[in-house]
Amino acid sequence: MNAQNITPRGQAVAQHTLISIEAVSKGYGTGNANLAVGSVDLQVGRGEFLSIVGPSGCGKSTLLKIIAGLVPQSSGTILIDGRPVQGPPAKLVYLFQQYAKSLFPWLTVEQNVAFGLDPTVARSKAERHARCMDLLGKVGLAASAQLYPYQLSGGMQQRVAIARALAADPKVLLLDEPFSSVDALTRLELHDLVLSLWESTDLTVVLVTHDVEEAIYLSDRVAVLGPRPSTVTHSYHTDLPRPRDPVATPAMERYQLLRIELLERLLSGRRPKP
Ligand SMILES: Nc1ncnc2c1ncn2[C@@H]1O[C@H](COP(=O)(O)OP(=O)(O)OP(=O)(O)O)[C@@H](O)[C@H]1O
């Protein structure tokens, strides 16, 4: 398979880079001697949905935290919209693994979402309520606005966390394994929810995942990180039609080929030689 396969959409995206990761490395320990991220070069287009996959411990979460301005890189540069990242950038939201746990248990669903609102956009109480209810409608939780997180299922809590993230009206959404703690059917529902929200905005999404199928289904492009100290070893434009469908898309030949290719990349070096 051609790793450089560029779709028309991919070409359009590539012309408008929003996030530019240039020779970024990260070491931990004394003098940063313990390299986790080797030297990563990666561009993310404005409005692109990019997934990053790689073996456990290769530095995927570390890279995401560096983009989010939560962890400083040891060397290299990250530019967002041409500006170097120095601390958490405005209009960027980072959703942690099991982010439902980040909800405030003493606040109602609506109050949790209101916490994320941009105060310059929704000033009055009525405006804040209307914006929260709009967001909760989008994630299918308008009827649960006055409930508390403990009264919701895990999948519903994830949807509240997504609504709260979108309340900040972000331009960039960083997702770190956000679907790993829910059951398989809920995961499929959350995939389609995130896709429908992404498709209705100009949001740029970077997703870190272990799940090759999730990466293919959601993304425009999948970047593969090699083992620690990691570099980007391959990049695949998924080149699958949108809107994606949880039954029809995985049945496509292109999807199957990508799945095999990515699994072979990730498993190479791990399987015993025959
Ligand atoms: N704060 C830290 N201090 C020291 N080492 C760290 C720290 N955070 C991460 N590491 C190390 O850096 C390496 C990369 O960790 P990271 O969590 O980024 O990898 P990952 O690819 O996201 O892993 P996984 O897929 O298992 O979640 C690991 O070896 C980890 O032990």
XYZ file of C-alpha atoms and ligand atoms in Angstrom:
305
model
C 0.000 0.000 0.000
C 1.212 3.476 -0.810
C 1.979 5.233 2.473
C 2.049 8.576 0.677
C -1.431 8.162 -0.738
C -2.857 11.693 -0.614
C -6.597 12.160 -1.074
C -8.021 15.387 -2.545
C -9.189 16.265 0.952
C -5.759 15.424 2.344
C -4.129 17.744 -0.181
C -6.514 20.545 0.742
C -5.809 20.011 4.422
C -2.045 19.813 3.894
C -2.088 23.286 2.338
C -3.450 24.800 5.567
C -1.352 23.533 8.429
C -2.729 24.438 11.842
C -0.402 22.441 14.097
C 3.230 22.055 13.148
C 5.371 19.674 15.187
C 9.013 20.115 14.251
C 11.765 17.795 15.525
C 10.104 17.489 18.929
C 11.760 15.237 21.486
C 11.037 14.574 25.141
C 13.229 12.948 27.722
C 12.452 12.208 31.337
C 14.822 11.740 34.242
C 18.131 13.441 35.007
C 19.101 15.735 32.165
C 16.172 14.383 30.136
C 18.423 11.393 29.435
C 15.546 8.920 29.297
C 14.138 9.695 25.839
C 10.443 8.873 25.372
C 9.771 10.862 22.200
C 12.761 10.669 19.834
C 12.258 13.291 17.155
C 8.768 13.803 15.858
C 7.858 15.806 12.772
C 4.157 16.017 12.068
C 1.800 18.547 10.528
C -1.905 18.664 11.270
C -4.142 20.468 8.810
C -6.826 22.938 9.820
C -10.026 20.942 10.205
C -8.244 17.614 9.908
C -9.079 14.543 11.988
C -5.719 12.910 12.709
C -5.128 9.803 14.785
C -1.829 8.758 16.312
C -1.234 5.066 16.954
C 1.844 3.287 18.223
C 3.057 0.631 20.651
C 2.389 1.035 24.347
C 4.855 3.390 26.004
C 6.093 4.964 22.749
C 5.142 8.454 23.899
C 1.721 9.082 22.335
C 0.242 10.693 25.457
C 3.460 12.586 26.079
C 3.286 14.062 22.576
C -0.359 15.067 23.080
C 0.504 16.744 26.401
C 3.304 18.657 24.697
C 0.874 19.898 22.020
C -1.513 20.901 24.825
C 1.235 22.909 26.510
C 0.970 20.765 29.647
C 4.442 19.230 29.364
C 7.473 21.066 27.914
C 9.381 19.360 25.137
C 13.130 18.796 25.572
C 13.866 20.079 22.080
C 12.056 21.096 18.921
C 9.121 23.390 18.274
C 5.335 23.178 18.251
C 3.508 25.887 16.377
C -0.256 26.331 16.469
C -1.472 28.792 13.881
C 2.141 29.902 13.507
C 2.630 30.669 17.209
C 4.935 28.608 19.452
C 3.172 26.686 22.208
C 4.251 28.064 25.579
C 1.666 26.830 28.075
C -1.920 25.759 27.308
C -3.061 27.559 24.131
C -6.407 29.359 23.988
C -9.139 27.519 22.118
C -7.510 24.135 22.657
C -9.158 21.471 24.793
C -7.469 18.299 26.000
C -9.667 15.401 27.038
C -7.903 12.890 29.238
C -8.330 9.146 29.248
C -11.515 8.335 31.240
C -12.423 11.969 31.096
C -15.859 11.302 32.595
C -13.988 11.247 35.901
C -13.179 14.908 35.342
C -16.847 15.857 35.812
C -17.695 17.676 39.023
C -19.935 15.288 41.000
C -21.549 18.076 43.024
C -22.729 19.947 39.907
C -25.658 19.033 37.677
C -25.110 18.083 34.059
C -26.032 21.607 32.944
C -23.749 23.186 35.553
C -20.882 20.951 34.445
C -21.331 22.093 30.860
C -21.689 25.737 31.940
C -18.296 25.437 33.629
C -16.709 25.107 30.189
C -18.451 28.123 28.652
C -16.449 30.965 27.240
C -17.569 33.918 29.453
C -17.036 36.344 26.585
C -19.550 34.483 24.429
C -22.379 33.686 26.865
C -22.641 36.580 29.307
C -26.162 36.544 30.772
C -27.761 33.686 32.708
C -30.309 33.191 29.914
C -27.552 33.066 27.285
C -25.574 30.533 29.334
C -28.649 28.346 29.827
C -29.515 28.496 26.109
C -25.941 27.605 25.085
C -25.788 24.694 27.564
C -29.120 23.325 26.397
C -28.020 23.640 22.771
C -24.858 21.658 23.511
C -26.722 19.070 25.571
C -29.197 18.715 22.689
C -26.293 18.013 20.337
C -25.024 15.206 22.541
C -28.556 13.870 23.147
C -28.741 14.782 26.823
C -31.179 17.714 26.981
C -33.568 15.667 29.144
C -30.772 14.933 31.646
C -29.731 18.542 32.257
C -30.780 18.575 35.911
C -29.346 15.162 36.822
C -26.011 14.663 38.592
C -23.129 12.677 37.048
C -23.675 9.692 39.371
C -27.185 9.319 37.912
C -25.769 8.777 34.392
C -24.267 5.773 32.610
C -20.565 5.838 31.671
C -21.403 6.666 28.051
C -23.699 9.525 29.130
C -20.946 10.904 31.366
C -18.562 10.852 28.392
C -21.116 12.811 26.404
C -21.362 15.424 29.166
C -17.576 15.720 29.118
C -17.682 16.190 25.337
C -20.392 18.879 25.661
C -18.329 20.659 28.307
C -15.268 20.538 26.053
C -17.239 22.012 23.166
C -18.655 24.721 25.445
C -15.250 26.358 25.318
C -15.776 26.691 21.541
C -12.384 25.099 20.856
C -10.564 25.150 17.551
C -8.462 22.126 18.519
C -9.646 19.045 20.388
C -7.008 16.632 21.706
C -8.404 13.230 22.677
C -6.325 10.752 24.676
C -7.894 7.272 24.488
C -11.337 8.748 25.197
C -13.380 5.707 24.251
C -11.384 2.996 25.988
C -13.475 2.714 29.137
C -16.929 2.155 27.619
C -18.551 -0.953 26.165
C -18.254 -1.719 22.435
C -21.708 -0.468 21.402
C -21.401 2.759 23.399
C -17.993 3.257 21.799
C -19.571 3.051 18.326
C -22.218 5.598 19.368
C -19.557 7.943 20.739
C -17.553 7.606 17.506
C -20.528 8.773 15.471
C -21.308 11.537 17.951
C -17.765 12.907 17.756
C -17.805 12.629 13.953
C -21.124 14.469 13.648
C -19.870 17.251 15.953
C -16.588 17.463 14.049
C -18.346 17.513 10.665
C -20.613 20.378 11.735
C -17.717 22.619 12.854
C -14.225 23.631 11.746
C -12.718 21.694 14.652
C -9.284 20.095 14.263
C -9.023 16.796 16.163
C -5.939 14.855 17.222
C -6.782 11.464 18.714
C -4.383 9.093 20.453
C -5.598 5.518 20.454
C -4.474 1.905 20.724
C -7.359 0.871 18.530
C -6.416 0.644 14.859
C -10.039 0.227 13.741
C -11.137 3.294 15.706
C -8.296 5.288 14.140
C -9.259 4.264 10.598
C -12.989 4.768 11.117
C -12.691 8.269 12.524
C -9.716 9.811 10.795
C -8.628 11.543 7.636
C -5.101 10.372 8.372
C -3.392 7.931 10.735
C 0.188 8.597 11.875
C 2.171 5.664 13.237
C 4.769 6.202 15.938
C 7.583 3.663 16.234
C 8.864 2.214 19.504
C 10.414 4.485 22.107
C 12.247 6.792 21.469
C 9.560 7.389 18.908
C 9.493 8.990 15.502
C 6.682 9.038 12.952
C 7.383 5.953 10.871
C 4.349 6.032 8.554
C 1.371 8.174 7.695
C -1.744 6.922 5.904
C -4.575 8.937 4.421
C -7.610 6.801 5.129
C -9.309 7.864 1.885
C -12.680 6.483 2.977
C -15.941 8.225 2.053
C -17.838 10.303 4.589
C -20.174 10.173 6.345
C -18.762 6.988 7.783
C -21.095 4.197 8.764
C -20.371 1.732 11.575
C -21.505 -1.231 9.462
C -20.733 -0.247 5.848
C -17.356 1.489 6.363
C -15.572 -1.467 8.030
C -16.871 -3.710 5.224
C -14.995 -1.662 2.597
C -11.911 -3.138 0.950
C -9.915 0.029 1.588
C -10.716 -0.183 5.322
C -9.639 -3.831 5.458
C -6.379 -3.113 3.620
C -5.557 -0.256 5.963
C -6.371 -2.379 8.992
C -4.021 -5.146 7.837
C -1.279 -2.647 6.960
C -1.499 -0.856 10.317
C -1.631 -4.068 12.323
C 1.437 -5.362 10.482
C 3.264 -2.111 11.231
C 2.369 -2.248 14.915
C 3.066 -5.947 15.320
C 6.343 -6.021 13.400
C 9.152 -6.786 15.796
C 6.716 -8.100 18.402
C 5.839 -11.432 16.816
C 8.195 -14.372 17.284
C 10.090 -15.331 14.125
C 8.755 -18.576 12.567
N 6.035 12.054 34.136
C 6.838 11.071 33.697
N 8.018 10.827 34.284
C 8.854 9.869 33.834
N 8.565 9.079 32.781
C 7.399 9.262 32.166
C 6.465 10.262 32.575
N 5.385 10.226 31.759
C 5.637 9.244 30.880
N 6.818 8.664 31.118
C 7.435 7.574 30.357
O 7.493 7.955 28.999
C 7.183 6.853 28.164
C 6.023 7.257 27.249
O 4.832 7.368 28.040
P 3.450 7.741 27.376
O 2.389 7.633 28.417
O 3.570 9.016 26.649
O 3.309 6.568 26.299
P 2.032 6.057 25.513
O 2.500 5.699 24.157
O 0.919 7.038 25.603
O 1.684 4.761 26.356
P 0.325 3.915 26.429
O -0.034 3.596 25.008
O 0.719 2.679 27.196
O -0.694 4.758 27.116
C 6.847 5.677 29.071
O 7.971 4.844 29.138
C 6.558 6.320 30.413
O 6.957 5.505 31.466
